[in-house]
Amino acid sequence: MTAPLATTDISAAAAAAGLVEKTPLERYVPPAKPSLVGLSRAELAEALASIGVPTAQRKMRVQQIWHWLYVRGAESFSAMTSVSKELRAALDARFTLARPEVVAEQTSVDGTRKWLLRLPGEHAGERPHEVECVYIPEADRGTLCVSSQVGCTLACSFCHTGTQRLVRNLTAGEIVGQVMLARDRLGDWHRKSGLPDLRASETPTTPPPAGGGGGERLVSNIVMMGMGEPLYNFEAVRDALLIVADGEGIAISKRRITLSTSGVVPNIARAGAEIGCMLAVSLHAVRDDLRNELVPLNRKYPIAELLEACRRYPGLSNARRITFEYVMLKDVNDSLADAKALVKLLKGIPAKINLIPFNPWPGTRYECSDWDRIEQFSETVFNAGYASPVRTPRGRDILAACGQLKSASEKLTARERLALRAMAMTD
Ligand code: SAH
Ligand code: SF4
């Protein structure tokens, strides 16, 4: 490492990296009214009942609000021009359409964008929490990496998020809200459909084309790979993903939604039955002794049980494969014997293998495998018939790469962040 950066260098480097300074925590005011974002249709109907909307009208009103929210991306009730003025006023008095508050936004040189979000604490008077959400544009898709928890209880030894003490589950609204705010920020509500922007106040007489989501969108794919273990926040993640996939709203196909788990075995079957999205499994080791060390949850659900749950995941085929993630840790799990064992282990499971170069963070005891070792490993896996893309680290200059999503509500100072960035850029 180079010598520590002086303060002036930090500000200069920060400016160069497009860092946006956060608003101070003390200024945080939690929302006074609940947001309708993330409510199911039944919950929306209840919300309408609570402000006196007659039963006979509720279904139609729910449809209208759903459309304005999830097809048009309405940010205020006043945009909902097909809803009566009285109802808009009544809704506005009790509810909002708020997404999580964005307190900082960074854009990487490679186009990756990261938003730092501030969420209310779990209990009144508790300090606010922070999570991150990352957008990764590629030629044929735009992937949004979404968080499911503040921090993570699982403490995988190579993961920065796992070192964070503060943990709470996100609500369905906070999860859907990440998708909404990415579309807000990217201007990604129906702009390619030829429909006018929702902020123009016209009545939506023409239905939107085929659901309003999918391939032409900037946000075309979702990965539950941000902070947290999604299968430890099952209900909220399920409810949120069902909204994101809903054909009359955001409409991102379940085939374009991937949930990554470190291996919460009982909830893998539930995810298959109740969500039906694609599955990624953070395997990282081929032997239980090593996996116990890297992913401590392995002590509860060892490799054999995990792979059995994978085999039973519904709808698997060559076109619908499970992604196995494998972080490349120098001299830990990266031998060619490991590569061969990996191939053997996955036999019979329609699988893809994602080799992830380890992203270092201050204080970690691991190093990323050497590049030629990653290539040899990848070749062994490829020769056995598996596609084995090495996931190119994206957004390294803004710390948006895997496992580096750690809430700044911990103690990361600007200096540490820059040191970390420098490390990531030079390895
Ligand atoms: N908790 C879930 C999803 C979030 S982590 C899970 O573990 O699957 C997303 C991916 O990033 C996982 O595969 C995780 O193992 C990997 N990861 C975590 N820390 C990393 C690091 N420092 N370098 C590279 N990948 C990392
Ligand atoms: Fe949690 Fe996943 Fe990090 Fe493990 S790798 S600590 S499960 S976020």
Short mmCIF file of C-alpha atoms and ligand atoms in Angstrom, two decimals:
data_model
loop_
_atom_site.label_atom_id
_atom_site.label_comp_id
_atom_site.label_asym_id
_atom_site.label_seq_id
_atom_site.Cartn_x
_atom_site.Cartn_y
_atom_site.Cartn_z
CA MET A 1 0.00 0.00 0.00
CA THR A 2 1.04 3.56 -0.55
CA ALA A 3 1.37 6.08 2.28
CA PRO A 4 -1.85 7.29 3.89
CA LEU A 5 -3.61 9.98 1.94
CA ALA A 6 -3.54 13.51 3.28
CA THR A 7 -6.88 15.23 3.80
CA THR A 8 -6.51 17.48 0.77
CA ASP A 9 -5.72 14.47 -1.38
CA ILE A 10 -8.85 12.85 -0.08
CA SER A 11 -11.11 15.68 -1.16
CA ALA A 12 -9.40 15.89 -4.53
CA ALA A 13 -9.62 12.13 -5.02
CA ALA A 14 -13.21 12.17 -3.81
CA ALA A 15 -14.15 14.81 -6.33
CA ALA A 16 -12.36 12.91 -9.08
CA ALA A 17 -14.18 9.72 -8.19
CA GLY A 18 -17.55 11.47 -8.29
CA LEU A 19 -18.15 10.92 -4.59
CA VAL A 20 -21.06 12.81 -3.20
CA GLU A 21 -20.75 13.74 0.44
CA LYS A 22 -23.57 12.42 2.55
CA THR A 23 -26.04 14.60 4.38
CA PRO A 24 -25.27 14.35 8.10
CA LEU A 25 -27.14 11.71 10.07
CA GLU A 26 -28.39 14.22 12.63
CA ARG A 27 -30.53 15.84 9.96
CA TYR A 28 -32.46 12.66 9.32
CA VAL A 29 -36.21 12.89 9.82
CA PRO A 30 -38.07 9.59 9.55
CA PRO A 31 -41.14 9.68 7.30
CA ALA A 32 -44.28 10.80 9.11
CA LYS A 33 -46.68 8.89 6.86
CA PRO A 34 -46.45 5.31 5.59
CA SER A 35 -45.65 4.70 1.92
CA LEU A 36 -47.92 2.64 -0.29
CA VAL A 37 -44.86 1.26 -2.12
CA GLY A 38 -44.54 -2.48 -1.55
CA LEU A 39 -48.11 -3.19 -0.41
CA SER A 40 -49.83 -6.16 -2.01
CA ARG A 41 -53.14 -5.56 -3.78
CA ALA A 42 -54.98 -6.84 -0.70
CA GLU A 43 -53.02 -4.49 1.57
CA LEU A 44 -53.69 -1.59 -0.78
CA ALA A 45 -57.40 -2.40 -0.61
CA GLU A 46 -57.16 -2.28 3.19
CA ALA A 47 -55.41 1.07 3.03
CA LEU A 48 -58.24 2.35 0.85
CA ALA A 49 -60.81 0.94 3.26
CA SER A 50 -59.10 2.80 6.10
CA ILE A 51 -59.78 6.12 4.40
CA GLY A 52 -63.39 5.26 3.64
CA VAL A 53 -63.29 4.10 0.01
CA PRO A 54 -66.49 2.04 -0.46
CA THR A 55 -66.03 -1.71 -0.99
CA ALA A 56 -67.49 -1.63 -4.48
CA GLN A 57 -64.85 0.85 -5.68
CA ARG A 58 -61.80 -0.66 -4.05
CA LYS A 59 -60.79 -3.16 -6.69
CA MET A 60 -60.87 -0.56 -9.45
CA ARG A 61 -58.99 1.98 -7.32
CA VAL A 62 -56.35 -0.59 -6.46
CA GLN A 63 -55.86 -1.26 -10.18
CA GLN A 64 -55.47 2.44 -10.88
CA ILE A 65 -53.00 3.06 -8.10
CA TRP A 66 -51.05 -0.07 -9.03
CA HIS A 67 -50.75 1.18 -12.60
CA TRP A 68 -49.66 4.68 -11.60
CA LEU A 69 -47.14 3.35 -9.15
CA TYR A 70 -45.59 0.42 -10.94
CA VAL A 71 -46.05 1.23 -14.64
CA ARG A 72 -45.78 5.00 -14.54
CA GLY A 73 -43.58 5.35 -11.50
CA ALA A 74 -45.75 8.05 -9.89
CA GLU A 75 -43.96 9.83 -7.10
CA SER A 76 -46.93 11.80 -5.86
CA PHE A 77 -50.69 11.34 -5.72
CA SER A 78 -51.16 14.50 -7.76
CA ALA A 79 -49.76 12.65 -10.80
CA MET A 80 -52.65 10.16 -10.62
CA THR A 81 -54.93 12.09 -12.92
CA SER A 82 -57.37 9.23 -13.47
CA VAL A 83 -58.09 9.18 -9.74
CA SER A 84 -60.63 11.70 -8.43
CA LYS A 85 -59.28 14.85 -6.81
CA GLU A 86 -61.03 14.03 -3.53
CA LEU A 87 -59.50 10.60 -3.31
CA ARG A 88 -56.06 11.95 -4.19
CA ALA A 89 -56.37 14.46 -1.36
CA ALA A 90 -57.55 11.78 1.06
CA LEU A 91 -54.66 9.52 0.09
CA ASP A 92 -52.20 12.35 0.39
CA ALA A 93 -53.39 13.14 3.91
CA ARG A 94 -52.58 9.63 5.14
CA PHE A 95 -49.98 8.09 2.86
CA THR A 96 -47.00 8.77 0.59
CA LEU A 97 -45.45 7.07 -2.43
CA ALA A 98 -41.99 7.48 -0.96
CA ARG A 99 -39.02 5.29 -1.87
CA PRO A 100 -36.09 4.92 0.50
CA GLU A 101 -34.24 8.21 0.91
CA VAL A 102 -31.13 8.53 -1.26
CA VAL A 103 -28.37 10.24 0.70
CA ALA A 104 -25.51 9.79 -1.73
CA GLU A 105 -25.08 8.73 -5.32
CA GLN A 106 -21.86 7.72 -7.01
CA THR A 107 -21.15 6.92 -10.62
CA SER A 108 -18.20 4.74 -11.51
CA VAL A 109 -15.99 5.30 -14.53
CA ASP A 110 -17.53 2.11 -15.96
CA GLY A 111 -21.08 3.47 -15.61
CA THR A 112 -21.93 1.50 -12.47
CA ARG A 113 -24.08 3.59 -10.16
CA LYS A 114 -24.40 3.20 -6.45
CA TRP A 115 -26.95 4.74 -4.16
CA LEU A 116 -26.58 4.97 -0.44
CA LEU A 117 -30.04 4.77 1.12
CA ARG A 118 -31.12 5.85 4.55
CA LEU A 119 -33.89 3.94 6.27
CA PRO A 120 -35.63 4.57 9.57
CA GLY A 121 -34.46 2.57 12.58
CA GLU A 122 -36.63 -0.29 13.70
CA HIS A 123 -37.87 1.43 16.85
CA ALA A 124 -38.74 5.05 17.55
CA GLY A 125 -35.70 7.07 18.53
CA GLU A 126 -33.26 4.54 17.09
CA ARG A 127 -30.66 5.93 14.75
CA PRO A 128 -31.31 5.46 11.04
CA HIS A 129 -29.85 2.60 9.02
CA GLU A 130 -28.07 2.67 5.70
CA VAL A 131 -27.94 0.21 2.85
CA GLU A 132 -26.66 0.34 -0.69
CA CYS A 133 -28.14 -0.46 -4.04
CA VAL A 134 -26.06 -0.78 -7.20
CA TYR A 135 -26.92 -0.51 -10.91
CA ILE A 136 -24.65 -2.27 -13.38
CA PRO A 137 -25.21 -1.43 -17.06
CA GLU A 138 -24.05 -3.92 -19.69
CA ALA A 139 -24.51 -4.11 -23.43
CA ASP A 140 -27.54 -6.39 -23.35
CA ARG A 141 -28.98 -5.77 -19.90
CA GLY A 142 -28.98 -3.54 -16.87
CA THR A 143 -28.74 -5.31 -13.57
CA LEU A 144 -29.83 -3.89 -10.26
CA CYS A 145 -28.22 -5.38 -7.19
CA VAL A 146 -30.71 -5.09 -4.35
CA SER A 147 -30.22 -5.38 -0.58
CA SER A 148 -32.49 -7.43 1.64
CA GLN A 149 -31.16 -6.62 5.12
CA VAL A 150 -29.16 -3.94 6.89
CA GLY A 151 -25.96 -5.89 7.52
CA CYS A 152 -26.02 -9.67 7.75
CA THR A 153 -26.03 -12.07 10.67
CA LEU A 154 -24.10 -14.78 8.87
CA ALA A 155 -20.53 -13.51 9.16
CA CYS A 156 -18.92 -15.25 6.19
CA SER A 157 -15.23 -14.75 6.83
CA PHE A 158 -14.43 -13.15 3.44
CA CYS A 159 -17.42 -10.79 3.36
CA HIS A 160 -17.32 -7.21 4.51
CA THR A 161 -21.09 -6.97 5.02
CA GLY A 162 -20.89 -9.80 7.53
CA THR A 163 -18.64 -7.70 9.78
CA GLN A 164 -21.37 -5.14 10.37
CA ARG A 165 -23.01 -5.30 13.75
CA LEU A 166 -26.23 -3.51 13.04
CA VAL A 167 -28.78 -5.82 11.46
CA ARG A 168 -32.41 -5.44 10.56
CA ASN A 169 -34.67 -6.89 7.91
CA LEU A 170 -35.85 -4.58 5.16
CA THR A 171 -39.57 -4.35 4.58
CA ALA A 172 -41.12 -5.37 1.25
CA GLY A 173 -41.61 -1.66 0.56
CA GLU A 174 -37.94 -0.93 1.14
CA ILE A 175 -36.99 -3.73 -1.25
CA VAL A 176 -39.44 -2.76 -4.01
CA GLY A 177 -38.47 0.86 -3.28
CA GLN A 178 -34.90 0.15 -4.40
CA VAL A 179 -36.17 -0.88 -7.83
CA MET A 180 -38.45 2.16 -7.95
CA LEU A 181 -35.73 4.63 -7.06
CA ALA A 182 -33.31 3.12 -9.56
CA ARG A 183 -35.94 3.62 -12.26
CA ASP A 184 -36.60 7.15 -10.96
CA ARG A 185 -32.92 8.04 -11.05
CA LEU A 186 -32.31 6.45 -14.42
CA GLY A 187 -35.46 7.94 -15.97
CA ASP A 188 -36.54 4.39 -16.70
CA TRP A 189 -40.33 4.60 -16.52
CA HIS A 190 -41.76 3.82 -19.91
CA ARG A 191 -39.49 6.11 -21.79
CA LYS A 192 -38.88 3.63 -24.59
CA SER A 193 -42.49 2.62 -24.94
CA GLY A 194 -43.58 5.80 -26.66
CA LEU A 195 -45.90 6.59 -23.79
CA PRO A 196 -45.60 10.09 -22.44
CA ASP A 197 -43.77 10.52 -19.18
CA LEU A 198 -46.08 10.11 -16.20
CA ARG A 199 -45.24 13.54 -14.90
CA ALA A 200 -47.20 15.01 -17.80
CA SER A 201 -50.69 15.14 -16.38
CA GLU A 202 -52.76 13.14 -18.82
CA THR A 203 -55.14 10.32 -18.21
CA PRO A 204 -53.80 6.87 -19.08
CA THR A 205 -56.50 5.78 -21.49
CA THR A 206 -54.26 3.44 -23.49
CA PRO A 207 -53.00 0.41 -21.61
CA PRO A 208 -49.19 0.17 -21.57
CA PRO A 209 -47.55 -2.38 -23.87
CA ALA A 210 -47.11 -5.89 -22.47
CA GLY A 211 -46.81 -5.20 -18.82
CA GLY A 212 -44.36 -2.37 -18.91
CA GLY A 213 -41.13 -4.07 -17.92
CA GLY A 214 -38.60 -6.43 -19.45
CA GLY A 215 -35.83 -6.29 -21.92
CA GLU A 216 -35.91 -2.76 -23.28
CA ARG A 217 -35.70 -1.30 -19.86
CA LEU A 218 -32.53 0.11 -18.35
CA VAL A 219 -33.25 -1.98 -15.26
CA SER A 220 -33.94 -5.33 -16.94
CA ASN A 221 -32.56 -7.74 -14.35
CA ILE A 222 -32.62 -7.94 -10.58
CA VAL A 223 -30.14 -9.76 -8.37
CA MET A 224 -30.75 -10.12 -4.66
CA MET A 225 -27.02 -9.90 -4.01
CA GLY A 226 -26.67 -6.69 -2.08
CA MET A 227 -26.46 -6.57 1.68
CA GLY A 228 -27.99 -9.36 3.65
CA GLU A 229 -29.16 -12.92 3.34
CA PRO A 230 -32.46 -12.79 1.43
CA LEU A 231 -33.64 -16.17 2.68
CA TYR A 232 -33.39 -14.91 6.26
CA ASN A 233 -35.92 -12.24 5.37
CA PHE A 234 -38.09 -14.59 3.39
CA GLU A 235 -41.58 -13.07 3.53
CA ALA A 236 -40.54 -9.52 2.73
CA VAL A 237 -38.27 -10.67 -0.10
CA ARG A 238 -40.99 -12.91 -1.50
CA ASP A 239 -43.66 -10.21 -1.35
CA ALA A 240 -41.31 -7.66 -2.91
CA LEU A 241 -40.20 -9.93 -5.75
CA LEU A 242 -43.79 -10.87 -6.55
CA ILE A 243 -44.54 -7.17 -6.96
CA VAL A 244 -41.44 -6.62 -9.11
CA ALA A 245 -42.44 -9.57 -11.33
CA ASP A 246 -46.15 -8.64 -11.50
CA GLY A 247 -47.17 -8.48 -15.18
CA GLU A 248 -49.38 -5.44 -14.65
CA GLY A 249 -46.61 -3.42 -13.07
CA ILE A 250 -42.82 -3.38 -13.12
CA ALA A 251 -43.07 -6.75 -14.89
CA ILE A 252 -39.50 -7.98 -14.71
CA SER A 253 -39.73 -11.66 -15.60
CA LYS A 254 -38.90 -14.17 -12.86
CA ARG A 255 -36.25 -15.50 -15.20
CA ARG A 256 -34.51 -12.17 -14.92
CA ILE A 257 -34.65 -12.14 -11.13
CA THR A 258 -31.94 -14.06 -9.27
CA LEU A 259 -31.88 -14.61 -5.57
CA SER A 260 -28.48 -15.38 -4.07
CA THR A 261 -28.27 -17.39 -0.89
CA SER A 262 -25.44 -18.62 1.25
CA GLY A 263 -27.47 -21.81 1.70
CA VAL A 264 -30.49 -21.48 3.97
CA VAL A 265 -31.64 -24.95 2.96
CA PRO A 266 -35.28 -25.01 4.20
CA ASN A 267 -36.05 -21.74 2.48
CA ILE A 268 -34.61 -22.82 -0.87
CA ALA A 269 -37.66 -25.05 -1.44
CA ARG A 270 -39.91 -22.21 -0.31
CA ALA A 271 -38.24 -19.82 -2.73
CA GLY A 272 -38.90 -22.32 -5.52
CA ALA A 273 -42.53 -22.78 -4.58
CA GLU A 274 -43.49 -19.28 -3.48
CA ILE A 275 -41.30 -17.01 -5.62
CA GLY A 276 -40.17 -19.06 -8.63
CA CYS A 277 -37.19 -16.86 -9.43
CA MET A 278 -33.72 -18.01 -10.48
CA LEU A 279 -31.39 -19.22 -7.78
CA ALA A 280 -27.73 -18.50 -7.10
CA VAL A 281 -25.90 -20.36 -4.37
CA SER A 282 -22.76 -19.05 -2.71
CA LEU A 283 -20.82 -22.29 -2.59
CA HIS A 284 -17.20 -21.08 -2.35
CA ALA A 285 -15.77 -24.40 -1.16
CA VAL A 286 -16.04 -28.07 -2.06
CA ARG A 287 -15.30 -29.55 1.37
CA ASP A 288 -17.32 -29.09 4.53
CA ASP A 289 -14.29 -28.28 6.71
CA LEU A 290 -13.33 -25.34 4.51
CA ARG A 291 -16.90 -24.22 3.86
CA ASN A 292 -17.55 -24.23 7.62
CA GLU A 293 -14.80 -21.65 7.87
CA LEU A 294 -15.80 -19.50 4.90
CA VAL A 295 -19.58 -19.73 5.23
CA PRO A 296 -20.29 -20.62 8.87
CA LEU A 297 -23.92 -21.43 8.01
CA ASN A 298 -22.47 -24.61 6.49
CA ARG A 299 -22.27 -26.09 9.99
CA LYS A 300 -26.05 -26.03 10.07
CA TYR A 301 -26.65 -26.95 6.43
CA PRO A 302 -23.67 -28.86 5.05
CA ILE A 303 -22.79 -29.16 1.37
CA ALA A 304 -24.62 -32.45 0.73
CA GLU A 305 -27.91 -31.08 2.10
CA LEU A 306 -27.46 -27.84 0.21
CA LEU A 307 -26.89 -29.61 -3.09
CA GLU A 308 -29.85 -31.89 -2.47
CA ALA A 309 -32.05 -28.81 -2.06
CA CYS A 310 -30.58 -27.47 -5.31
CA ARG A 311 -31.35 -30.70 -7.16
CA ARG A 312 -34.97 -30.37 -6.08
CA TYR A 313 -35.32 -26.73 -7.09
CA PRO A 314 -38.36 -26.58 -9.39
CA GLY A 315 -38.15 -25.89 -13.10
CA LEU A 316 -34.46 -26.63 -13.60
CA SER A 317 -33.34 -27.35 -17.14
CA ASN A 318 -30.45 -26.45 -19.38
CA ALA A 319 -32.12 -23.14 -20.01
CA ARG A 320 -32.85 -22.58 -16.32
CA ARG A 321 -29.75 -23.37 -14.36
CA ILE A 322 -28.64 -22.67 -10.84
CA THR A 323 -25.68 -20.34 -10.59
CA PHE A 324 -23.00 -21.47 -8.19
CA GLU A 325 -20.87 -18.61 -6.96
CA TYR A 326 -17.30 -19.31 -6.08
CA VAL A 327 -15.10 -16.55 -4.70
CA MET A 328 -11.46 -16.97 -5.68
CA LEU A 329 -9.32 -16.85 -2.54
CA LYS A 330 -5.60 -17.21 -2.98
CA ASP A 331 -4.26 -20.53 -1.66
CA VAL A 332 -7.52 -21.17 0.17
CA ASN A 333 -10.00 -22.65 -2.32
CA ASP A 334 -8.33 -22.10 -5.69
CA SER A 335 -6.32 -25.28 -6.39
CA LEU A 336 -6.92 -27.29 -9.53
CA ALA A 337 -7.95 -30.19 -7.30
CA ASP A 338 -10.67 -27.89 -5.96
CA ALA A 339 -11.77 -27.12 -9.52
CA LYS A 340 -12.04 -30.82 -10.33
CA ALA A 341 -13.89 -31.55 -7.10
CA LEU A 342 -16.28 -28.71 -7.88
CA VAL A 343 -17.18 -30.19 -11.23
CA LYS A 344 -17.72 -33.59 -9.66
CA LEU A 345 -19.86 -32.19 -6.89
CA LEU A 346 -22.23 -30.42 -9.27
CA LYS A 347 -22.70 -33.41 -11.53
CA GLY A 348 -26.34 -33.84 -12.50
CA ILE A 349 -27.41 -30.33 -11.50
CA PRO A 350 -28.13 -27.91 -14.36
CA ALA A 351 -25.51 -25.39 -13.25
CA LYS A 352 -23.50 -22.33 -14.16
CA ILE A 353 -20.40 -21.51 -12.21
CA ASN A 354 -19.58 -17.89 -11.47
CA LEU A 355 -16.00 -17.35 -10.43
CA ILE A 356 -15.79 -14.13 -8.47
CA PRO A 357 -12.41 -12.50 -7.96
CA PHE A 358 -12.20 -11.72 -4.25
CA ASN A 359 -12.64 -8.04 -3.46
CA PRO A 360 -10.36 -7.12 -0.60
CA TRP A 361 -11.33 -4.83 2.24
CA PRO A 362 -9.27 -3.34 5.08
CA GLY A 363 -8.46 -5.91 7.73
CA THR A 364 -9.30 -8.98 5.66
CA ARG A 365 -7.03 -11.98 5.96
CA TYR A 366 -7.69 -13.11 2.39
CA GLU A 367 -6.18 -12.21 -0.93
CA CYS A 368 -7.58 -12.60 -4.41
CA SER A 369 -6.18 -15.53 -6.38
CA ASP A 370 -3.60 -14.71 -9.03
CA TRP A 371 -5.09 -14.05 -12.42
CA ASP A 372 -3.48 -17.03 -14.15
CA ARG A 373 -4.78 -19.29 -11.39
CA ILE A 374 -8.30 -17.95 -11.93
CA GLU A 375 -7.88 -18.65 -15.65
CA GLN A 376 -6.67 -22.21 -15.06
CA PHE A 377 -9.50 -22.84 -12.62
CA SER A 378 -11.98 -21.45 -15.13
CA GLU A 379 -10.52 -23.62 -17.90
CA THR A 380 -10.86 -26.80 -15.84
CA VAL A 381 -14.48 -25.99 -15.14
CA PHE A 382 -15.08 -25.04 -18.77
CA ASN A 383 -13.52 -28.24 -20.07
CA ALA A 384 -15.94 -30.18 -17.90
CA GLY A 385 -18.77 -28.58 -19.83
CA TYR A 386 -19.71 -25.65 -17.59
CA ALA A 387 -19.86 -22.09 -18.72
CA SER A 388 -17.64 -20.39 -16.19
CA PRO A 389 -17.60 -16.69 -16.73
CA VAL A 390 -15.27 -14.86 -14.43
CA ARG A 391 -17.38 -12.09 -13.10
CA THR A 392 -15.60 -8.87 -13.96
CA PRO A 393 -15.49 -6.69 -10.91
CA ARG A 394 -17.59 -3.63 -11.63
CA GLY A 395 -17.68 -0.29 -9.96
CA ARG A 396 -14.53 -0.95 -8.01
CA ASP A 397 -13.68 2.72 -7.85
CA ILE A 398 -16.90 3.34 -5.93
CA LEU A 399 -16.75 0.19 -3.81
CA ALA A 400 -19.79 -1.27 -5.44
CA ALA A 401 -18.34 -4.69 -6.11
CA CYS A 402 -19.49 -7.86 -4.40
CA GLY A 403 -19.14 -8.06 -0.69
CA GLN A 404 -18.08 -4.46 -0.40
CA LEU A 405 -21.55 -3.21 0.25
CA LYS A 406 -21.15 -2.24 3.81
CA SER A 407 -23.27 0.39 5.41
CA ALA A 408 -21.55 3.63 6.21
CA SER A 409 -23.56 3.70 9.43
CA GLU A 410 -20.71 1.50 10.63
CA LYS A 411 -17.42 3.27 10.89
CA LEU A 412 -16.05 3.56 7.40
CA THR A 413 -14.50 7.00 7.16
CA ALA A 414 -13.90 8.78 3.91
CA ARG A 415 -10.24 7.95 4.34
CA GLU A 416 -10.91 4.23 4.74
CA ARG A 417 -13.22 4.25 1.78
CA LEU A 418 -10.58 5.85 -0.38
CA ALA A 419 -7.90 3.52 0.91
CA LEU A 420 -10.20 0.66 0.05
CA ARG A 421 -10.82 2.07 -3.38
CA ALA A 422 -7.12 2.46 -3.98
CA MET A 423 -6.58 -1.15 -2.97
CA ALA A 424 -9.30 -2.34 -5.26
CA MET A 425 -7.93 -0.36 -8.18
CA THR A 426 -4.33 -1.47 -7.86
CA ASP A 427 -4.54 -5.19 -7.21
N1 SAH B 1 -26.06 -13.22 1.37
C1 SAH B 1 -26.21 -13.67 0.05
C2 SAH B 1 -26.28 -12.58 -0.99
C3 SAH B 1 -25.36 -11.40 -0.83
S1 SAH B 1 -23.66 -11.64 -1.08
C4 SAH B 1 -25.12 -14.66 -0.31
O1 SAH B 1 -24.17 -14.80 0.45
O2 SAH B 1 -25.26 -15.32 -1.32
C5 SAH B 1 -23.48 -11.70 -2.84
C6 SAH B 1 -22.27 -12.52 -3.31
O3 SAH B 1 -21.04 -11.81 -3.06
C7 SAH B 1 -22.14 -13.85 -2.59
O4 SAH B 1 -21.82 -14.87 -3.49
C8 SAH B 1 -21.00 -13.59 -1.65
O5 SAH B 1 -20.43 -14.77 -1.23
C9 SAH B 1 -20.11 -12.71 -2.49
N2 SAH B 1 -19.11 -11.99 -1.73
C10 SAH B 1 -19.18 -11.56 -0.46
N3 SAH B 1 -18.04 -10.92 -0.10
C11 SAH B 1 -17.23 -10.94 -1.18
C12 SAH B 1 -15.92 -10.41 -1.45
N4 SAH B 1 -15.25 -9.72 -0.55
N5 SAH B 1 -15.40 -10.61 -2.67
C13 SAH B 1 -16.10 -11.26 -3.63
N6 SAH B 1 -17.34 -11.76 -3.44
C14 SAH B 1 -17.90 -11.62 -2.23
FE1 SF4 B 2 -24.12 -12.48 4.63
FE2 SF4 B 2 -23.85 -13.24 2.06
FE3 SF4 B 2 -21.96 -11.75 3.28
FE4 SF4 B 2 -22.27 -14.30 3.97
S1 SF4 B 2 -21.63 -13.52 1.93
S2 SF4 B 2 -22.01 -12.55 5.37
S3 SF4 B 2 -24.48 -14.53 3.80
S4 SF4 B 2 -24.05 -11.12 2.84
#
